Tab-separated table of C-alpha atoms and ligand atoms in Angstrom:
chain	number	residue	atom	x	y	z
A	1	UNK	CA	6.657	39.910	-38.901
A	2	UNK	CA	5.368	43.383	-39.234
A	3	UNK	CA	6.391	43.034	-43.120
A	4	UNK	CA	4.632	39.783	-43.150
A	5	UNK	CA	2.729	39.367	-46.906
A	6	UNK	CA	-0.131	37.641	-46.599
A	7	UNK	CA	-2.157	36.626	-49.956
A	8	UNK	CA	-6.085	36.647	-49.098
A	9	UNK	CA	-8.620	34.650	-51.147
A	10	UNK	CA	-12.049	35.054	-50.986
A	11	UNK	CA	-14.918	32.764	-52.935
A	12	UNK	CA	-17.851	32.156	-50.513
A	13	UNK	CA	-20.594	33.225	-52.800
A	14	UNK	CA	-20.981	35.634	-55.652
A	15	UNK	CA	-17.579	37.450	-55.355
A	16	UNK	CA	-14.100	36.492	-56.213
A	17	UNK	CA	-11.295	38.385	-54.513
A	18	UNK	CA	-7.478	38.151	-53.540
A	19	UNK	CA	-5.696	40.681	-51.700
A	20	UNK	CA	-2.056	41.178	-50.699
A	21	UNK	CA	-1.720	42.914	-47.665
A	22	UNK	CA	1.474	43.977	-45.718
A	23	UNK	CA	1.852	43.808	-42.072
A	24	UNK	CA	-1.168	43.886	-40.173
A	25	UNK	CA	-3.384	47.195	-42.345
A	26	UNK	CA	-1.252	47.779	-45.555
A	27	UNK	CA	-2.966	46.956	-48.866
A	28	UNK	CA	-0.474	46.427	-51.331
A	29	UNK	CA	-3.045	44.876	-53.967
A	30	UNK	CA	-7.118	44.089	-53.969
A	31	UNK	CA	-8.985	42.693	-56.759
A	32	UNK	CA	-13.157	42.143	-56.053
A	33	UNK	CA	-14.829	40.877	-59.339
A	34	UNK	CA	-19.152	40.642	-58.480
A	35	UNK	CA	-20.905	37.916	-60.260
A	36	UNK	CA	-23.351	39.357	-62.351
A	37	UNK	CA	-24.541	36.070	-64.004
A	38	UNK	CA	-27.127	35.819	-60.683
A	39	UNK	CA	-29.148	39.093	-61.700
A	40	UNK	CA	-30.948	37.385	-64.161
A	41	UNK	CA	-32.463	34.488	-61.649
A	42	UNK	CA	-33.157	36.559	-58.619
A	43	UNK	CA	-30.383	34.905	-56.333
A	44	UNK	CA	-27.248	33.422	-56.037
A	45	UNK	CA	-27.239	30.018	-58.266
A	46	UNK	CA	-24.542	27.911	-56.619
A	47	UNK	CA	-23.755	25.913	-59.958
A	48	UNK	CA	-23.006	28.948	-61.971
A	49	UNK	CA	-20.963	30.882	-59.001
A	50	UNK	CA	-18.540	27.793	-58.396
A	51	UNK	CA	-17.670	27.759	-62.199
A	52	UNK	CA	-17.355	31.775	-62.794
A	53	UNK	CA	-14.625	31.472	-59.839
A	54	UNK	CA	-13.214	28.545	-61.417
A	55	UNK	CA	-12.672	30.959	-64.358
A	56	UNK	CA	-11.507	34.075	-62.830
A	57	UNK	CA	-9.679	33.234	-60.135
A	58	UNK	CA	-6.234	32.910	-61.733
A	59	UNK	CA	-6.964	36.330	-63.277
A	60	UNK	CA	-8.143	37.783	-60.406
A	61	UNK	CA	-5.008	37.255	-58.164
A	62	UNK	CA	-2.713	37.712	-60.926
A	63	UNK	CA	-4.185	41.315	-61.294
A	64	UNK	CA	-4.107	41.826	-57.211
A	65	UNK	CA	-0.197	40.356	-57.757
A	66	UNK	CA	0.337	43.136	-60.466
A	67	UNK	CA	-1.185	45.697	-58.551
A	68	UNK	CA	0.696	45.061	-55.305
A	69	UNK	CA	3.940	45.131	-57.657
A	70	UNK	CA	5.259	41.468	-56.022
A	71	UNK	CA	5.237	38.009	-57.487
A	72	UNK	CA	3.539	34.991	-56.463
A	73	UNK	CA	6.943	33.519	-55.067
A	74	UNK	CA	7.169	36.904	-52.657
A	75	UNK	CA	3.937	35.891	-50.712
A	76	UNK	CA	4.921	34.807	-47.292
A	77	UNK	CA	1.941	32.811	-46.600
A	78	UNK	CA	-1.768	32.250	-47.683
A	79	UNK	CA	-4.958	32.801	-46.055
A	80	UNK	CA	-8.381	31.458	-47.854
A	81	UNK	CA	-12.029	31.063	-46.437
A	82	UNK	CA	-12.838	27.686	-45.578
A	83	UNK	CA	-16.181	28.297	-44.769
A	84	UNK	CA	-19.269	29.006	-44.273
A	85	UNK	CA	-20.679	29.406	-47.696
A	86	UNK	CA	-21.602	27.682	-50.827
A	87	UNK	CA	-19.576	24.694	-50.708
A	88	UNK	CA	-18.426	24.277	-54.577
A	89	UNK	CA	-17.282	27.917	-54.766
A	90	UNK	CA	-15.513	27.481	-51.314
A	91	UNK	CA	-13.787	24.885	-53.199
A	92	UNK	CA	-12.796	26.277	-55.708
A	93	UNK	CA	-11.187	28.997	-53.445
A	94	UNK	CA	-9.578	26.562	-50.894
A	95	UNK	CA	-8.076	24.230	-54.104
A	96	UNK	CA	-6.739	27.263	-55.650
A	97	UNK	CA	-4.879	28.022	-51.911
A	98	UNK	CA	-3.683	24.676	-51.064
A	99	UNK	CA	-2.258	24.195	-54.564
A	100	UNK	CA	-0.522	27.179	-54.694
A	101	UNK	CA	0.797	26.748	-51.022
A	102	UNK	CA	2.294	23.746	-51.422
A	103	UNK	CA	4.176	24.612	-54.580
A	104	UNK	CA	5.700	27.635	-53.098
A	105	UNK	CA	6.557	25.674	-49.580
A	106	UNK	CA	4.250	28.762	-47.721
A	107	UNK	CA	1.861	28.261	-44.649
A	108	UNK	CA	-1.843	28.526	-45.468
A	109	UNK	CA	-4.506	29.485	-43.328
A	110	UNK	CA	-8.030	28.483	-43.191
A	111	UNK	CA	-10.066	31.720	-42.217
A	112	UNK	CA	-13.887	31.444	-41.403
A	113	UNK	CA	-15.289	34.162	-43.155
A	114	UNK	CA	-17.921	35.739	-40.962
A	115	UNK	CA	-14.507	36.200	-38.424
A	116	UNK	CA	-13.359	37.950	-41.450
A	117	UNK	CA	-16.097	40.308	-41.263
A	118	UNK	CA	-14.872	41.566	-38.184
A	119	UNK	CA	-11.174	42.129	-39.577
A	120	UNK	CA	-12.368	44.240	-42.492
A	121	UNK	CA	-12.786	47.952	-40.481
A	122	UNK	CA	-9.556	47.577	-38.927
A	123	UNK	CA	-7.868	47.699	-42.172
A	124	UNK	CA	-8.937	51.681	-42.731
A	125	UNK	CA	-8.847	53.070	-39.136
A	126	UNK	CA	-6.432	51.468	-36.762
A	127	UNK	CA	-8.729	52.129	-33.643
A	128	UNK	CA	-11.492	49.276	-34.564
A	129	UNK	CA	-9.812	47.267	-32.513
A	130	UNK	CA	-11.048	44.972	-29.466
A	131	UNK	CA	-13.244	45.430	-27.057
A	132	UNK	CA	-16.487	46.271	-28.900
A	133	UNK	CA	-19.608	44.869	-29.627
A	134	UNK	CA	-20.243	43.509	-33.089
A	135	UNK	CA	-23.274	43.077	-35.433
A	136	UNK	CA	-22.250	41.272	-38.238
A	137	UNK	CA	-25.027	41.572	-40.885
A	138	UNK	CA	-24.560	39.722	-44.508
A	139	UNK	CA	-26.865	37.691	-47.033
A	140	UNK	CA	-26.539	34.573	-44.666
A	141	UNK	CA	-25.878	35.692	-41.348
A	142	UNK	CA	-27.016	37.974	-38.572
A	143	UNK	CA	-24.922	38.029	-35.589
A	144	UNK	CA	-24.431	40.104	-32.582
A	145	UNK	CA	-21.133	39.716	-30.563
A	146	UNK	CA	-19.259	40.822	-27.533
A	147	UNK	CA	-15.511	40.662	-28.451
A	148	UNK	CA	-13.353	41.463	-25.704
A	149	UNK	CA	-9.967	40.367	-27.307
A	150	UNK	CA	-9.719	38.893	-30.924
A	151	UNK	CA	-9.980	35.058	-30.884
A	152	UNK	CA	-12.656	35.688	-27.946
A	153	UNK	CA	-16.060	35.826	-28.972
A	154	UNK	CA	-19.525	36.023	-27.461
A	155	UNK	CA	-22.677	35.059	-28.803
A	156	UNK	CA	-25.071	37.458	-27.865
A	157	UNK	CA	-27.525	36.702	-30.298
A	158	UNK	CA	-28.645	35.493	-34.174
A	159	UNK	CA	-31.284	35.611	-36.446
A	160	UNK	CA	-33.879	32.372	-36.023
A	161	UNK	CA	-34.893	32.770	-39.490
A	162	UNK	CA	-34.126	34.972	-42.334
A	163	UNK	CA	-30.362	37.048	-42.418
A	164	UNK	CA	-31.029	40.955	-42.638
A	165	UNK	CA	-29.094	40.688	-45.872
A	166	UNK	CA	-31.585	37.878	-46.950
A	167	UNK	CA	-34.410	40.136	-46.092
A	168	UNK	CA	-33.491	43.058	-47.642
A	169	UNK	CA	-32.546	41.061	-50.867
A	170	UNK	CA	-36.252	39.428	-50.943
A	171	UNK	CA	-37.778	42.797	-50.069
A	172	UNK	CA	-36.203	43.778	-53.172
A	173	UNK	CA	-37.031	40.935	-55.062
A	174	UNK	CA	-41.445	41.828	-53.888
A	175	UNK	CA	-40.493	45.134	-55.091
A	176	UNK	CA	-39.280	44.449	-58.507
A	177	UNK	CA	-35.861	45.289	-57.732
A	178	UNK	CA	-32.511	43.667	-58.732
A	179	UNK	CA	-30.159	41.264	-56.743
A	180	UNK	CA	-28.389	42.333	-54.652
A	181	UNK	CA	-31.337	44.425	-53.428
A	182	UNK	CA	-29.738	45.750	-50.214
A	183	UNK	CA	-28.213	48.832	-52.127
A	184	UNK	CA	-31.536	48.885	-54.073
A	185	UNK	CA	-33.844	48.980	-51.497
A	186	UNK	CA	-31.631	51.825	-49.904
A	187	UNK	CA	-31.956	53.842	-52.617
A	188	UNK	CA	-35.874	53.203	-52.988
A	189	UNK	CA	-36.665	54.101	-49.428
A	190	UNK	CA	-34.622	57.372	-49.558
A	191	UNK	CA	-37.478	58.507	-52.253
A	192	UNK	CA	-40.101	57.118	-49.959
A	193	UNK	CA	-41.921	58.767	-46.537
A	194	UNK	CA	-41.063	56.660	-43.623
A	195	UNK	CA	-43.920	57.866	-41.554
A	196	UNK	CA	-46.518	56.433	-44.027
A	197	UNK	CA	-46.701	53.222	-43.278
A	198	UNK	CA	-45.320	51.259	-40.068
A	199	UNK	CA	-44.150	48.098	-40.189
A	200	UNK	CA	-43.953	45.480	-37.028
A	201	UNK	CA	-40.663	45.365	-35.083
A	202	UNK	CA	-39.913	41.614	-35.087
A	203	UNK	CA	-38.890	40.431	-31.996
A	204	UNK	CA	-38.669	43.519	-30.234
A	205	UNK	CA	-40.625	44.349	-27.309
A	206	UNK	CA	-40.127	47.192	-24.157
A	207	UNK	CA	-40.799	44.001	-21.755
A	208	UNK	CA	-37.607	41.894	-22.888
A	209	UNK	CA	-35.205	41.605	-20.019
A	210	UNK	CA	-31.610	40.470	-20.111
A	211	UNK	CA	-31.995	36.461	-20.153
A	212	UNK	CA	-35.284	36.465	-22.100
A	213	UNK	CA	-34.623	34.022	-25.225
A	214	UNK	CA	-35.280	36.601	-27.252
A	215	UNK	CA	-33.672	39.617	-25.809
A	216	UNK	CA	-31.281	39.484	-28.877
A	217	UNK	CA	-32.141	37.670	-31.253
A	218	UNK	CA	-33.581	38.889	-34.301
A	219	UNK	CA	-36.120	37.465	-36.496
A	220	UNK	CA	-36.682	38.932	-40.340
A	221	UNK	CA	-38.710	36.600	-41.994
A	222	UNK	CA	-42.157	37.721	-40.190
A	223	UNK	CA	-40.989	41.185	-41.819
A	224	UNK	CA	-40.902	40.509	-45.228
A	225	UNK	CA	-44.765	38.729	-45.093
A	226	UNK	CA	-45.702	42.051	-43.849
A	227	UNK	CA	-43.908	44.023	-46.573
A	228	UNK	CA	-45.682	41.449	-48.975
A	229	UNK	CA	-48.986	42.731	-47.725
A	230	UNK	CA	-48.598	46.511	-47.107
A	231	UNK	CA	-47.002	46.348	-51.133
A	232	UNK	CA	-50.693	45.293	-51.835
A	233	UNK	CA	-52.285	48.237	-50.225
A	234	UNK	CA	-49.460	50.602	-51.381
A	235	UNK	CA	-49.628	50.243	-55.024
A	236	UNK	CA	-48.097	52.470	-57.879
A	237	UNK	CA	-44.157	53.718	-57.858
A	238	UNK	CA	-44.689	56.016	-55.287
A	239	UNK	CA	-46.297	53.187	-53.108
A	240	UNK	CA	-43.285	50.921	-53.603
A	241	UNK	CA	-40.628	53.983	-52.410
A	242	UNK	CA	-42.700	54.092	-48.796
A	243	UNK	CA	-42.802	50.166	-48.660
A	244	UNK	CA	-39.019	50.485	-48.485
A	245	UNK	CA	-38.733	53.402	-46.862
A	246	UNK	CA	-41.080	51.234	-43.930
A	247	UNK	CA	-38.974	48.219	-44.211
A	248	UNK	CA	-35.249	50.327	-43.948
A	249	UNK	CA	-37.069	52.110	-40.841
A	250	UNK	CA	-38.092	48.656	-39.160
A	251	UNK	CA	-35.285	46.450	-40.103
A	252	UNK	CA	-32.722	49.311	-38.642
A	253	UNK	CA	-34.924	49.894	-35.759
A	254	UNK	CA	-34.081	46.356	-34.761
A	255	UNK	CA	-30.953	45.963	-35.745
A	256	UNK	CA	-29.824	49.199	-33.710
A	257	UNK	CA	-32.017	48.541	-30.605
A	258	UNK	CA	-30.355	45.217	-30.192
A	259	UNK	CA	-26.936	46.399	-30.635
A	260	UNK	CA	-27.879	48.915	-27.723
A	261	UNK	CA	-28.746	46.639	-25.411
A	262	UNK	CA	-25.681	44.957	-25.639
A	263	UNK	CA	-23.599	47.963	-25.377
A	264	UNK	CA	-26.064	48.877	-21.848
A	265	UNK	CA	-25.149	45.357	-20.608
A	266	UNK	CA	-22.129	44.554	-21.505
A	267	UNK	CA	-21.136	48.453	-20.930
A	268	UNK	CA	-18.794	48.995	-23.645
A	269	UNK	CA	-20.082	51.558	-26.040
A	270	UNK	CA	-17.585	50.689	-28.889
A	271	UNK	CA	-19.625	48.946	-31.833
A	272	UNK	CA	-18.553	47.634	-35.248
A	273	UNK	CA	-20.619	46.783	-37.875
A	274	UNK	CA	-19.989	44.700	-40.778
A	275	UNK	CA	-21.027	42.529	-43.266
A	276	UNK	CA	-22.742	43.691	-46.627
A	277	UNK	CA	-25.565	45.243	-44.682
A	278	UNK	CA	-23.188	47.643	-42.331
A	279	UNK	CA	-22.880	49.742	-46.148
A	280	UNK	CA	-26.192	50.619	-45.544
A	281	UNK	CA	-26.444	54.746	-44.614
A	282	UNK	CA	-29.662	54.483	-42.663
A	283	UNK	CA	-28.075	51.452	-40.522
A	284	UNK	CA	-24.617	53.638	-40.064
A	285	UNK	CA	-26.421	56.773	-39.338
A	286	UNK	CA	-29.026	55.395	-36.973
A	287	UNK	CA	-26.272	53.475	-34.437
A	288	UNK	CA	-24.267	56.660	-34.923
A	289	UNK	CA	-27.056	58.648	-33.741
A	290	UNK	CA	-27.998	56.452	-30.987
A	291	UNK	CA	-24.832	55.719	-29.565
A	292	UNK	CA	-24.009	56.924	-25.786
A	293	UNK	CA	-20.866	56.629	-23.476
A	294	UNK	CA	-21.791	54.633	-21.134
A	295	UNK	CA	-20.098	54.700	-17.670
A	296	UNK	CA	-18.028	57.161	-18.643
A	297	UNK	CA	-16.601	55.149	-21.562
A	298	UNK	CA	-15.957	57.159	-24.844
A	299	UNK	CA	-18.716	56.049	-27.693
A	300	UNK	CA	-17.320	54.890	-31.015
A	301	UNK	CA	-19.132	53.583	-34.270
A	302	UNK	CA	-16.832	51.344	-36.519
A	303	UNK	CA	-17.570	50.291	-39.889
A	304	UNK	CA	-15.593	49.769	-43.155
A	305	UNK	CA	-15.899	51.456	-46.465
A	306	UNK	CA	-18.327	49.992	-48.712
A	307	UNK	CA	-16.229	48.158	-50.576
A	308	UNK	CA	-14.458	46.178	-47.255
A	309	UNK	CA	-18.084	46.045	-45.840
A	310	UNK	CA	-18.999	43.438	-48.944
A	311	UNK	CA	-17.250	39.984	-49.310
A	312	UNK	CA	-13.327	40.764	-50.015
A	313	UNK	CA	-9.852	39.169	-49.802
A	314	UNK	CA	-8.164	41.757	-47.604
A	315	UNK	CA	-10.424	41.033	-44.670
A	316	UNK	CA	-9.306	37.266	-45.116
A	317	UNK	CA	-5.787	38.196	-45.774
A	318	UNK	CA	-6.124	40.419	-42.054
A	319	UNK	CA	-7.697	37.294	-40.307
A	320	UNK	CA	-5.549	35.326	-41.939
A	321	UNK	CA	-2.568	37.485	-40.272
A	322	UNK	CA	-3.867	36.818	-37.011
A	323	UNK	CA	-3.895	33.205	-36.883
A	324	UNK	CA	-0.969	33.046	-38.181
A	325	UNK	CA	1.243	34.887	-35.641
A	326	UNK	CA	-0.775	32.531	-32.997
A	327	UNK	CA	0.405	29.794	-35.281
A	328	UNK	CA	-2.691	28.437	-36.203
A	329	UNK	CA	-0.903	26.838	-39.788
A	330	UNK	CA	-3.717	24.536	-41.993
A	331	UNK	CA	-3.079	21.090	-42.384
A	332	UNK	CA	-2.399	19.777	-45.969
A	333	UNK	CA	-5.942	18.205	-46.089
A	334	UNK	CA	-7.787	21.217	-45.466
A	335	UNK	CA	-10.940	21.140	-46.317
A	336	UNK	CA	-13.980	23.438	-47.321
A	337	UNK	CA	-17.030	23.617	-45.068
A	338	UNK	CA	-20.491	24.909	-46.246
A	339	UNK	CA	-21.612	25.028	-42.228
A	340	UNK	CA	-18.767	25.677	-40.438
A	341	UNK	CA	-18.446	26.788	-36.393
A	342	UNK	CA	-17.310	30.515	-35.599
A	343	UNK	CA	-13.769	30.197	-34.261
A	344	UNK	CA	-13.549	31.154	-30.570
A	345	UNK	CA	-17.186	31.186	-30.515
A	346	UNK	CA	-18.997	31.078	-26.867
A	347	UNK	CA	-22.492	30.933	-26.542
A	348	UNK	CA	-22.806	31.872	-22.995
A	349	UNK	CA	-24.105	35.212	-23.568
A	350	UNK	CA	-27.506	34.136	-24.829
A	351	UNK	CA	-30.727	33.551	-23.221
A	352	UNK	CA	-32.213	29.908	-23.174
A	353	UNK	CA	-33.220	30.533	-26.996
A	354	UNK	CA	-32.849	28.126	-30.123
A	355	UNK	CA	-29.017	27.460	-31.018
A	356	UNK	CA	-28.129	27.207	-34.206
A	357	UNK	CA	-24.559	26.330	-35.583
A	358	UNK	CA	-22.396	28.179	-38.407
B	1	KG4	O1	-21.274	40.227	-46.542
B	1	KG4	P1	-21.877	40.143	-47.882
B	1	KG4	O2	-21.220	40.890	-49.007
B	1	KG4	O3	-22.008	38.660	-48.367
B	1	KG4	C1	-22.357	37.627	-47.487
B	1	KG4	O4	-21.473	37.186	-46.712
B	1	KG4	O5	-23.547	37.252	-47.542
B	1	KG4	O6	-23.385	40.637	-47.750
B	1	KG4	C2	-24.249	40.636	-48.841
B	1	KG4	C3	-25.591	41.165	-48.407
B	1	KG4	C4	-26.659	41.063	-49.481
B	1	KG4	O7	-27.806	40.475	-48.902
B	1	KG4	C5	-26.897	42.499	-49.869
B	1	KG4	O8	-28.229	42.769	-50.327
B	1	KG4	C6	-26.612	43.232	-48.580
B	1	KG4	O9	-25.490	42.560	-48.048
B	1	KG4	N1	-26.301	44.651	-48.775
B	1	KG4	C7	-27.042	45.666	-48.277
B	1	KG4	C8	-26.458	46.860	-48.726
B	1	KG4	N2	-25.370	46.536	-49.494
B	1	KG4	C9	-25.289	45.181	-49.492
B	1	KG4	N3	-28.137	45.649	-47.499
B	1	KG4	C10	-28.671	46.831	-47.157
B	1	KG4	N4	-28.177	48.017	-47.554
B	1	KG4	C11	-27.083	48.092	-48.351
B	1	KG4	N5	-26.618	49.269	-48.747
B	2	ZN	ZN1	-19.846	38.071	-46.240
């Protein structure tokens, strides 16, 4: 199995990828083609990003297929997200899979994509591997997780409102800047002085205790009505830059300080972080800087490049893999979810707080 060639699709939301991938880490072939049709209205349309992958996708994996030198026909099974996500581009995505593997007689996979998340670090350094605590921050999702063995995951906690992908992108948006506006606002606030303005912490307070609803969950939405208003008192170019600078400092304060208390508590000092949001430098370089053994456990920071930190096929193609060998095969009436349930998923870690599904 270790030559195994898996064919990743990815079409959640704005990006449409395939990947081949060999074994468990070797990337034979990756095509990512970005949506740029969204710039123009401010956020993902769904309409528009279900019919750009209904155009590209046969060009896209053909390209990944040419790049990994193999044909279609070589592919020893298919992995494609199912879900969560906008539901007529999952479709599109999930079709594409179940067409193609039941032409060429291959088992398919249905991979949830925020699981995929997780795979994506693991593909460039072989040590981002199991135990270690996870914050998965994207456009739609904020999650913090213990994962002591792959397949085994505990919630720790979510986001009650507003993803930290979500925020930065409408932080952007009060700011004049372009969508995506993570990468944006980064790139703003390094021009900006953080110590001008301060920004509330949302949901973080020195008297949470372990068991508190709220010990880890995050909340972003209370954030971006106070960027709204310090923008108004901080006009002018210059103004903008320390807006962002504020809201990088307060959204990574958060982010960080919750992902520490889970490493304290759970004691395992290993942390990954992925999604779009883990490409951000301030986030990287703040955990990295925080980071302690604890117990006498070694501290290590794991995050993908960039471009496996962002929606991709080869983190579907490595999830994929692992079902797989546990022989978790799709049935032929697979189908594509726009809420779907995190694999594996327990929620015993959290306090008595709201639960919300996906
Ligand atoms: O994981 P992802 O590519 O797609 C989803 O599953 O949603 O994450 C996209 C999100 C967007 O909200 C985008 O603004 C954000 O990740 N993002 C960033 C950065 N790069 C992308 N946020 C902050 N800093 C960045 N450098
Ligand atoms: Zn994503």
């Amino acid at each position: 199995m270790s030559d195994t060639l898996v064919l990743g699709i990815e079409s959640s939301c704005d990006e449409t990828s395939a990947a081949v991938l060999r074994g468990d880490r070797e990337l034979l072939g990756h095509v990512i083609l970005s949506q740029d049709a969204h710039e123009v209205w401010g956020g993902v349309v769904p309409e528009i990003a279900a019919r750009a992958h209904l155009s590209v996708l046969d060009r896209v994996v053909e390209q990944t297929l040419q790049e990994a030198g193999v044909g279609l026909g070589d592919v020893d099974a298919l992995g494609v997200t199912t879900g969560p996500g906008l539901i007529g581009a999952l479709l599109v995505g999930v079709s594409w899979a179940k067409a193609a593997a039941f032409a060429l007689d291959r088992p398919l996979v249905g991979v949830h994509h925020m699981e995929a998340h997780l795979f994506a670090p693991g593909i460039e350094d072989p040590e981002a591997e199991p135990p270690f605590v996870a914050l998965l921050v994207s456009g739609g999702h904020t999650l913090l997780l213990h994962v002591e063995r792959w397949g085994s995951y505990r919630l720790l906690g979510e986001t009650r409102d507003d993803a930290a992908g979500e925020a930065y992108d409408k932080v952007a948006r009060l700011l004049g800047l372009p969508y995506p506006g993570g990468p944006h606002v980064e790139r703003l606030a390094a021009e900006g002085d953080r110590g001008r303005l301060r920004l509330p912490r949302p949901m973080l307070r020195r008297d949470q205790r372990p068991g508190d609803p709220d010990f880890y969950d995050f909340s972003f939405s209370g954030l971006k009505t106070a960027v709204a208003a310090a923008r108004e008192e901080t006009p002018g170019d210059e103004g903008a830059a320390h807006v962002a600078a504020a809201f990088q400092e307060a959204a990574v304060d958060v982010l960080v300080s919750k992902t520490l208390r889970a490493v304290e508590e759970t004691g395992c000092p290993r942390v990954l972080l992925g999604g779009g949001v883990a490409s951000n430098r301030g986030l990287r370089e703040e955990a990295a800087k925080r980071l302690r053994r604890v117990g006498g456990r070694e501290a290590r920071l794991f995050f993908a490049s960039p471009r496996l930190s962002s929606d991709n096929g080869a983190m579907v193609a490595r999830a994929a893999r692992f079902h797989l060998l546990r022989g978790a095969v799709a049935p032929p009436d697979l189908a594509a979810h726009a809420a779907l349930p995190f694999p594996g998923l327990e929620r015993t870690g959290r306090g008595k707080g709201r639960v919300r599904g996906g």
